[in-house]
Amino acid sequence: MVLGEAQHRDFPIMPSPGQRIAVGQSANIRSLNVYNDPDDVVRRVPLSVVIDGERQPSMAAELAGRALGALAATISGSRLPSQIPNTMTLNFDSDADSIPTYSLADLRACIEKGDSEFFRRNFVDKVVLIATVLDVEDRQVTSKRFATTPENPTGLRCALPAPPPSTAFARDSTPGVYTHATAVNNLIRGNALVEIGPLGRGAIAFVFAAITAAATLTFPLLAAVPAYLAAALLWTFGAVLVFTYSPLALPLIEPLLAGIVSLGATVGFRFLVADKDRRFLRKSFALYLAPSMIEKMVAANKPPALGGEMRNVTIFFSDIAGFSSIAEALCPPDLVHFMNEYLSAMSDIIQEQRGFVDKYIGDAIVAVFGAPLDDPNHAESAISAALRCRDRLHKLNTEPAEWQLTLRQRIGINSCDPLVGNIGSRQRFNYTVMGDAVNVASRLEGANKYFGTTIMAAKSTFDRASTSFAWRELDSIRVQGREEPVRIYEPLAYHGEETPEQKVVAAAYAHALACWRRRDFAACAEALTPVAAADPPSALLLQRAKKFLAHPPAADWDAVNTLEGK
């Protein structure tokens, strides 16, 4: 039997004289004092206290020592890992009812009943604490304050019926007896919490701050905060997981605070120092280079240099039909405004389709798809851009507020393997493309005026994007300056979106072209006659078929249309 006393300033609260005599005075009286942290939360209990100049084991150490058959002084003098010397950090069980609680009234009734077996089953070889659970006195706010339950006796009943379960709200304080019971359990089981010392906490906080800084320096600034929050959630989850399955208590607040400080400092460093040159580079080249090219330069952390590579890309040429007469009709300021509006509208579409605007040549736009950034579907991107440019120009022509002009554009597209890279002098150069295939795209743009079409693509582009669009083959042509013929195609619409009229015209034209190539000019003319009035390419082929009906071609005719101009 061990009684408790509380050291309260100079006047300890002790058991009554009779009780002290009954237990043999101070040999069986131990301190009930606990250790309050600066926030007045009880997370630790002392292992020993000094009373009248003599060190004595605490109540928990005394009871655990007697239960284990060891000297209490041995337990109280053990060096348990704790931030506070001579204390033990309590490891409350996660179960809110982990310490069975019995009713004294029921136990008295059990004695009167004579059921000694009940006591044997429940109390033999156990440490038993006898205390009162009061509403005001001896209540403590502990580290388990968020896992409390209504205070009902949870032990088995012997004689009296169990009271109905309480539905009262669980308070954040618990009776002090549960603190001492937890301490006794921790000492007997050897599972007191292990706290990491100041050096370990500092090392963990430093590592977390370093990871936060590295992530902030690596990722874009807008991703820095989400990256920190993800790291904080991961660390919190890991610390809780470790605490759940082991007695190790990892620091939680220090690493998160260190991460916040590191995040703020690193963001400031990037904004004021590291990203200053990058912002200058973006600002300086934003009006001259594609955003993708600028980002590539920034990622490489070096300016562009001379050099190139052979690369499979799609070349896009567009021009305004009859631009010379438009330029003559407008005064210079209006012409500049008109060109800015037109080029902006077309360039926005090209860049939205992952294209790179190489250069402007008057009213012409030269663009590349598939460079400088990779695009495995560059042919499809170029055709999509051409169709969208065609539709956008039609919309601009029908909106009087934009301009009082009706424009027609011509677009030539060719997929090839030209030289791509920084080409020019050592003092000044451009990221551009060079090669014969580039000239083919330019010639196809001009060939639209012979067929009355808006978009014309080479077979190399058709082969790469044939399944995504509705097409019709126009002809085989020999462009100026090139002996090898080129089979040309017109994209009509996205696959499945062509109009019934387009389907009828495309079918008639395909049949007529097959007749043309086998020299059946009469059948060719017959197939084109119903659609020629509404379709310029059909009207052109019909005219050529009638000409050959009157004057058949030579025997070595190869069905290739040689264009006389650009």
XYZ file of C-alpha atoms in Angstrom:
566
model
C 0.000 0.000 0.000
C 1.483 3.325 -1.125
C -0.182 6.624 -0.400
C 0.321 9.824 -2.336
C 1.207 13.328 -1.345
C 1.405 16.483 -3.430
C 4.261 18.944 -2.991
C 2.590 22.343 -2.968
C 5.084 25.149 -2.307
C 6.244 24.872 1.305
C 3.146 23.058 2.559
C 2.714 19.582 1.060
C -0.750 18.079 0.882
C -0.367 14.818 2.784
C -2.604 11.909 3.831
C -4.233 12.112 7.236
C -2.088 11.209 10.292
C -3.927 7.952 10.769
C -3.325 6.927 7.175
C 0.367 7.762 7.426
C 0.688 5.624 10.555
C -1.210 2.788 8.879
C 1.264 2.546 5.995
C 4.386 3.025 8.030
C 4.985 6.728 7.444
C 7.299 7.976 4.676
C 8.475 4.538 3.538
C 5.147 4.105 1.737
C 4.268 7.658 0.813
C 5.312 8.997 -2.587
C 4.891 12.200 -4.546
C 1.984 12.654 -6.965
C 3.457 15.734 -8.643
C 3.564 15.849 -12.443
C 5.546 18.002 -14.878
C 3.706 20.809 -16.638
C 5.167 22.116 -19.902
C 5.210 25.880 -20.532
C 1.768 25.614 -22.221
C 0.481 23.990 -18.971
C -0.041 20.633 -20.705
C 1.074 17.471 -18.875
C 3.228 15.402 -21.204
C 5.759 14.062 -18.683
C 5.993 12.813 -15.132
C 9.090 13.074 -12.913
C 10.865 9.852 -12.018
C 12.021 11.203 -8.658
C 11.594 14.272 -6.470
C 13.631 15.905 -3.729
C 11.804 16.172 -0.393
C 13.548 17.703 2.626
C 16.871 17.373 0.856
C 16.369 13.681 0.124
C 15.658 12.279 -3.361
C 12.721 9.894 -3.442
C 11.080 7.935 -6.285
C 7.846 9.341 -7.644
C 4.568 7.486 -7.210
C 4.771 5.903 -10.707
C 8.395 4.794 -10.259
C 7.593 3.299 -6.832
C 4.605 1.306 -8.070
C 6.384 0.093 -11.208
C 9.421 -0.955 -9.158
C 7.313 -2.998 -6.767
C 5.392 -4.601 -9.648
C 8.623 -5.594 -11.389
C 10.325 -6.696 -8.205
C 13.036 -4.047 -8.691
C 14.172 -1.239 -6.514
C 12.181 1.931 -7.160
C 15.408 3.898 -6.964
C 16.731 1.897 -9.920
C 13.734 2.843 -12.040
C 13.672 6.430 -10.884
C 17.357 6.756 -11.680
C 17.093 5.286 -15.187
C 18.016 7.565 -18.068
C 14.897 7.460 -20.252
C 15.088 9.509 -23.488
C 13.301 12.762 -22.740
C 13.870 16.426 -23.433
C 13.569 17.176 -19.706
C 16.078 15.430 -17.381
C 14.713 13.053 -14.741
C 11.335 12.823 -16.464
C 9.545 10.286 -18.597
C 7.444 11.259 -21.609
C 4.027 9.663 -21.329
C 2.873 7.323 -24.079
C -0.893 7.374 -23.768
C -2.589 4.405 -25.386
C -4.557 5.346 -28.491
C -7.647 3.657 -27.017
C -9.577 6.187 -24.946
C -10.649 3.388 -22.555
C -7.262 1.653 -22.334
C -7.159 1.751 -18.507
C -10.030 -0.281 -16.981
C -11.926 1.649 -14.340
C -13.988 -0.015 -11.610
C -16.710 1.318 -9.338
C -15.890 1.327 -5.587
C -19.586 0.940 -4.852
C -19.701 -2.187 -7.005
C -16.574 -3.605 -5.359
C -18.093 -3.045 -1.883
C -21.247 -4.824 -3.030
C -19.058 -7.607 -4.421
C -17.439 -8.064 -0.955
C -20.828 -8.237 0.653
C -21.791 -10.769 -1.986
C -18.719 -12.840 -1.091
C -17.452 -13.132 -4.667
C -13.723 -13.324 -3.951
C -13.134 -14.956 -7.330
C -14.057 -11.667 -9.037
C -11.188 -9.927 -7.247
C -8.825 -12.750 -8.124
C -9.682 -12.564 -11.808
C -9.385 -8.789 -12.097
C -6.748 -7.655 -9.589
C -4.186 -10.393 -8.950
C -0.677 -9.303 -10.110
C -1.984 -5.892 -11.077
C -1.101 -2.407 -9.896
C -4.294 -0.911 -8.536
C -4.782 2.818 -8.057
C -7.613 3.948 -5.774
C -8.757 7.498 -6.413
C -11.761 9.692 -6.913
C -12.810 11.148 -10.252
C -13.943 14.678 -9.463
C -15.327 17.392 -11.689
C -12.950 20.145 -10.599
C -10.102 18.881 -8.437
C -7.091 17.059 -9.798
C -7.992 17.370 -13.485
C -5.166 17.815 -15.956
C -4.840 18.808 -19.580
C -2.628 16.112 -21.066
C -1.285 15.291 -24.518
C -4.266 12.967 -24.849
C -6.750 15.802 -24.565
C -8.055 15.203 -28.107
C -8.831 11.511 -27.469
C -10.922 11.627 -24.286
C -14.315 10.000 -23.872
C -17.212 10.363 -21.422
C -15.967 9.150 -18.041
C -17.803 5.913 -17.315
C -16.452 2.912 -15.381
C -15.265 0.511 -18.065
C -14.296 -2.469 -15.891
C -16.505 -5.509 -15.437
C -19.318 -5.341 -12.868
C -19.622 -7.789 -10.007
C -22.861 -6.984 -8.188
C -24.388 -3.675 -9.232
C -25.818 -3.026 -12.718
C -23.749 -0.846 -15.027
C -25.026 2.707 -15.390
C -26.379 3.792 -18.774
C -23.695 5.071 -21.156
C -23.052 8.777 -20.823
C -23.697 10.987 -23.824
C -22.005 14.009 -22.273
C -19.414 15.799 -24.346
C -15.901 14.514 -23.648
C -13.827 17.204 -21.977
C -10.236 17.997 -22.859
C -9.031 17.309 -19.304
C -8.694 13.997 -17.513
C -8.439 13.008 -13.830
C -4.858 12.864 -12.607
C -5.145 9.178 -11.689
C -5.086 8.287 -15.403
C -1.807 10.161 -15.804
C -0.177 8.069 -13.062
C -1.730 4.865 -14.408
C -0.250 5.608 -17.845
C 3.165 6.294 -16.304
C 3.074 2.974 -14.421
C 2.121 1.115 -17.593
C 4.922 2.795 -19.565
C 7.529 1.862 -16.949
C 6.366 -1.739 -16.656
C 6.056 -2.271 -20.428
C 9.121 -0.201 -21.317
C 7.249 1.750 -23.989
C 7.634 5.336 -22.837
C 7.882 7.808 -25.692
C 11.329 8.388 -27.147
C 11.924 12.057 -27.859
C 14.606 13.317 -30.193
C 17.040 15.745 -28.588
C 17.777 19.312 -29.698
C 20.546 18.199 -32.064
C 18.310 15.633 -33.762
C 15.393 18.052 -34.032
C 17.702 20.659 -35.505
C 19.075 18.169 -38.043
C 15.578 17.120 -39.129
C 14.452 20.747 -39.420
C 17.583 21.555 -41.453
C 17.010 18.650 -43.838
C 13.344 19.599 -44.306
C 14.318 23.216 -44.926
C 16.983 22.084 -47.428
C 14.465 19.929 -49.310
C 12.025 22.839 -49.399
C 14.732 25.162 -50.715
C 15.806 22.650 -53.371
C 12.217 22.176 -54.547
C 11.655 25.933 -54.657
C 14.802 26.437 -56.716
C 13.913 23.571 -59.063
C 10.218 24.098 -59.710
C 8.524 27.244 -61.067
C 7.634 29.793 -58.412
C 3.915 29.103 -58.770
C 4.570 25.461 -57.891
C 6.735 26.262 -54.846
C 3.872 26.629 -52.352
C 2.021 23.471 -53.511
C 5.338 21.597 -53.346
C 5.891 22.779 -49.762
C 2.333 21.856 -48.755
C 2.789 18.405 -50.282
C 6.056 17.945 -48.379
C 4.410 19.155 -45.143
C 1.524 16.729 -45.560
C 3.926 13.896 -46.333
C 6.054 14.660 -43.261
C 2.973 14.950 -41.037
C 1.641 11.645 -42.309
C 5.020 9.983 -41.810
C 5.425 11.337 -38.273
C 1.934 10.174 -37.318
C 2.586 6.760 -38.868
C 5.850 6.350 -36.946
C 4.175 7.505 -33.717
C 1.325 5.028 -34.255
C 3.502 1.972 -34.680
C 6.477 2.825 -32.449
C 7.260 4.857 -29.288
C 9.318 7.324 -31.349
C 7.945 10.880 -31.298
C 9.298 12.793 -34.310
C 9.249 16.594 -34.196
C 6.360 18.073 -36.140
C 6.294 21.835 -35.671
C 10.021 22.609 -36.010
C 10.456 21.098 -39.515
C 7.285 22.765 -40.792
C 8.330 26.161 -39.430
C 11.827 25.703 -40.844
C 10.249 24.830 -44.189
C 8.134 27.992 -44.166
C 11.190 30.134 -43.392
C 13.171 28.326 -46.093
C 10.330 28.753 -48.586
C 10.103 32.498 -47.956
C 13.858 32.998 -48.091
C 14.275 30.947 -51.271
C 11.393 32.650 -53.041
C 12.910 36.004 -52.130
C 16.322 34.870 -53.372
C 14.884 33.693 -56.671
C 12.865 36.848 -57.175
C 15.675 39.252 -56.302
C 18.724 37.359 -57.563
C 18.387 34.015 -59.334
C 15.455 34.785 -61.652
C 16.459 38.355 -62.399
C 18.490 37.374 -65.456
C 15.814 34.961 -66.599
C 13.120 37.627 -66.411
C 15.377 39.970 -68.346
C 15.965 37.292 -70.991
C 12.254 36.579 -71.354
C 11.414 40.263 -71.530
C 14.170 41.007 -74.039
C 13.348 38.192 -76.472
C 9.596 37.850 -75.942
C 8.746 39.929 -79.013
C 11.261 38.182 -81.259
C 11.229 34.495 -80.346
C 8.529 31.946 -79.663
C 7.835 31.339 -75.956
C 8.955 27.721 -76.358
C 12.316 28.855 -77.709
C 12.770 31.332 -74.856
C 11.976 28.659 -72.267
C 14.486 26.368 -73.938
C 17.134 29.084 -73.666
C 16.246 29.750 -70.028
C 16.370 26.048 -69.159
C 19.784 25.737 -70.776
C 20.923 28.820 -68.834
C 22.866 30.069 -71.840
C 22.167 32.201 -74.888
C 21.547 30.576 -78.280
C 24.524 29.673 -80.458
C 25.111 28.980 -84.134
C 24.344 25.457 -85.278
C 21.633 23.229 -86.665
C 20.350 19.699 -87.173
C 18.358 17.719 -89.711
C 14.891 17.326 -88.243
C 11.514 16.121 -89.437
C 9.123 19.065 -89.299
C 6.198 20.587 -91.186
C 6.639 23.934 -92.939
C 3.712 26.358 -93.083
C 3.604 29.252 -95.609
C 0.707 31.676 -95.818
C 0.166 34.771 -97.920
C -2.609 37.252 -98.687
C -3.935 37.133 -102.241
C -3.725 40.504 -104.006
C -1.865 42.199 -101.183
C -0.236 44.761 -103.498
C -3.592 46.314 -104.405
C -4.567 46.356 -100.706
C -1.347 48.146 -99.802
C -1.971 50.755 -102.492
C -5.502 51.399 -101.225
C -4.501 52.048 -97.588
C -2.500 54.864 -96.102
C 0.628 53.764 -94.166
C -0.863 54.023 -90.624
C -3.965 52.073 -91.670
C -1.832 49.505 -93.448
C 0.305 48.998 -90.344
C -2.795 48.627 -88.168
C -4.369 46.228 -90.655
C -1.246 44.065 -90.870
C -0.816 43.986 -87.093
C -4.395 42.795 -86.637
C -4.149 40.158 -89.366
C -0.740 38.815 -88.362
C -1.693 38.731 -84.667
C -4.863 36.728 -85.372
C -3.047 34.194 -87.550
C 0.041 33.938 -85.315
C -2.042 33.297 -82.210
C -3.622 30.296 -83.911
C -0.249 28.968 -85.070
C 1.232 29.198 -81.575
C -1.863 27.653 -79.996
C -1.268 24.663 -82.290
C 2.340 24.394 -81.000
C 3.810 26.071 -84.064
C 6.821 28.400 -84.145
C 6.515 31.594 -86.220
C 9.825 31.724 -88.036
C 9.466 35.084 -89.747
C 7.148 37.607 -91.368
C 7.861 38.562 -94.964
C 5.531 41.453 -95.622
C 2.095 39.874 -95.490
C 3.526 36.326 -95.516
C 3.926 34.116 -92.476
C 6.532 31.375 -92.316
C 5.993 28.905 -89.482
C 7.483 25.603 -88.385
C 5.716 22.746 -86.597
C 7.847 20.219 -84.736
C 10.662 22.600 -83.745
C 12.193 23.903 -81.572
C 10.086 21.713 -79.263
C 9.243 18.161 -80.276
C 5.764 17.455 -81.608
C 5.279 13.928 -82.965
C 1.995 15.060 -84.575
C 3.450 18.155 -86.244
C 1.678 17.483 -89.568
C -1.717 17.305 -87.859
C -0.920 20.460 -85.890
C -0.042 22.339 -89.095
C -3.246 21.259 -90.889
C -5.323 22.165 -87.819
C -3.685 25.601 -87.782
C -4.423 26.063 -91.507
C -8.104 25.163 -91.109
C -8.445 27.433 -88.099
C -6.716 30.302 -89.941
C -9.121 29.837 -92.860
C -12.135 29.950 -90.527
C -10.728 32.912 -88.583
C -10.194 34.931 -91.770
C -13.741 34.180 -92.877
C -14.982 35.496 -89.542
C -12.881 38.639 -89.846
C -14.238 39.225 -93.346
C -17.815 39.042 -92.037
C -17.188 41.438 -89.134
C -17.299 44.997 -90.474
C -15.858 46.339 -87.248
C -12.512 44.676 -87.984
C -11.796 45.973 -91.497
C -13.627 46.998 -94.651
C -11.774 44.485 -96.799
C -12.527 41.024 -98.109
C -9.344 39.024 -97.922
C -8.290 35.713 -99.383
C -5.274 33.844 -98.170
C -3.210 31.023 -99.599
C -1.490 28.423 -97.424
C 1.140 25.902 -98.502
C 2.215 23.027 -96.242
C 5.006 20.483 -96.648
C 6.500 17.934 -94.253
C 10.190 17.296 -94.709
C 13.619 16.959 -93.111
C 15.257 20.374 -93.499
C 18.134 21.931 -91.604
C 16.750 23.429 -88.386
C 18.707 25.643 -86.028
C 20.363 28.991 -85.395
C 21.537 30.211 -88.784
C 23.215 33.527 -89.607
C 26.348 35.434 -88.746
C 28.251 35.331 -85.482
C 26.830 38.719 -84.535
C 23.237 38.109 -85.562
C 21.278 34.979 -86.401
C 17.783 33.525 -86.388
C 16.280 30.226 -85.425
C 14.978 29.094 -88.809
C 14.744 26.276 -91.370
C 16.586 25.806 -94.650
C 16.419 23.319 -97.515
C 14.728 22.350 -100.748
C 11.656 21.057 -98.952
C 11.132 24.540 -97.497
C 10.994 25.941 -101.037
C 8.361 23.330 -101.918
C 6.071 24.672 -99.158
C 6.554 28.165 -100.574
C 5.701 26.965 -104.105
C 2.596 25.173 -102.849
C 1.392 28.398 -101.274
C 1.668 30.098 -104.683
C 0.117 27.117 -106.485
C -3.194 27.769 -104.734
C -3.919 30.592 -107.179
C -3.844 28.143 -110.144
C -6.391 25.846 -108.509
C -8.523 28.455 -106.721
C -7.883 26.787 -103.372
C -6.966 28.168 -99.968
C -4.902 25.327 -98.472
C -2.595 22.986 -100.322
C -0.414 20.279 -98.787
C 2.194 17.945 -100.198
C 1.775 14.163 -100.116
C 4.386 13.974 -97.345
C 2.021 15.898 -95.087
C -1.019 13.964 -96.262
C 0.688 10.669 -95.384
C 1.284 11.869 -91.794
C -2.198 13.278 -91.192
C -4.479 11.411 -93.569
C -6.692 9.864 -90.878
C -7.449 13.056 -88.970
C -8.939 15.103 -91.809
C -11.147 14.862 -94.889
C -8.976 15.288 -98.009
C -9.110 15.343 -101.732
C -6.181 14.851 -104.068
C -5.906 17.781 -106.469
C -3.224 16.819 -108.956
C 0.432 16.055 -109.547
C 2.357 19.246 -110.284
C 5.857 20.255 -111.179
C 6.693 23.536 -109.451
C 9.114 26.072 -110.841
C 12.743 25.284 -110.118
C 12.096 21.609 -109.311
C 11.951 18.686 -111.729
C 10.470 16.071 -109.424
C 6.642 16.216 -109.436
C 4.697 16.688 -106.226
C 1.309 15.159 -105.537
C -0.863 17.786 -103.888
C -3.862 17.474 -101.597
C -6.457 19.842 -100.181
C -7.641 19.393 -96.571
C -11.367 20.080 -96.527
C -12.279 19.745 -92.842
C -11.658 17.682 -89.747
C -12.503 14.025 -90.247
C -16.263 13.540 -89.936
C -17.013 17.278 -90.057
C -17.114 17.795 -93.838
C -20.396 19.110 -95.277
C -22.584 17.065 -97.669
C -21.581 19.434 -100.483
C -17.901 18.806 -99.778
C -18.469 15.050 -99.875
C -20.248 15.267 -103.255
C -17.586 17.503 -104.779
C -14.717 15.394 -103.387
C -16.215 12.178 -104.767
C -16.829 13.704 -108.203
C -13.342 15.186 -108.307
C -11.682 11.895 -107.259
C -13.489 10.051 -110.069
C -12.646 12.753 -112.576
C -8.945 12.759 -111.550
C -8.759 8.976 -112.042
C -10.294 9.384 -115.536
C -7.875 12.219 -116.296
C -4.828 10.105 -115.465
C -5.946 7.273 -117.756
C -6.584 9.773 -120.606
C -10.378 9.354 -120.492
C -11.030 13.081 -120.829
C -14.660 12.663 -121.858
C -15.523 10.791 -118.650
C -13.507 13.330 -116.692
C -15.515 16.219 -118.139
C -18.781 14.368 -117.564
C -17.983 13.814 -113.858
C -16.999 17.468 -113.301
C -19.801 19.224 -115.156
C -22.384 19.023 -112.281
C -19.983 20.519 -109.679
C -17.695 22.813 -111.673
C -19.850 25.904 -111.210
C -19.385 25.882 -107.410
C -15.844 24.468 -107.191
C -12.836 26.296 -108.747
C -10.528 23.222 -108.859
C -13.260 21.255 -110.666
C -13.800 24.116 -113.109
C -10.055 24.241 -113.834
C -9.774 20.484 -114.426
C -12.926 20.557 -116.604
C -11.391 23.301 -118.734
C -8.180 21.279 -119.179
C -10.161 18.120 -120.001
C -12.137 19.922 -122.748
C -8.875 21.291 -124.124
C -7.421 17.786 -124.378
C -10.632 16.511 -125.953
C -10.064 18.987 -128.740
C -6.300 18.522 -128.851
C -5.199 15.227 -127.249
C -1.798 15.233 -125.520
C 1.257 13.455 -126.868
C 1.763 9.748 -126.317
C 4.407 10.369 -123.669
C 2.107 12.608 -121.625
C 2.742 11.941 -117.882
C -0.376 13.576 -116.340
C 1.794 16.063 -114.455
C 0.749 19.698 -114.484
C 3.796 21.944 -114.904
C 3.204 25.349 -113.338
C 4.743 28.255 -115.206
C 5.052 30.680 -112.279
C 5.502 30.793 -108.543
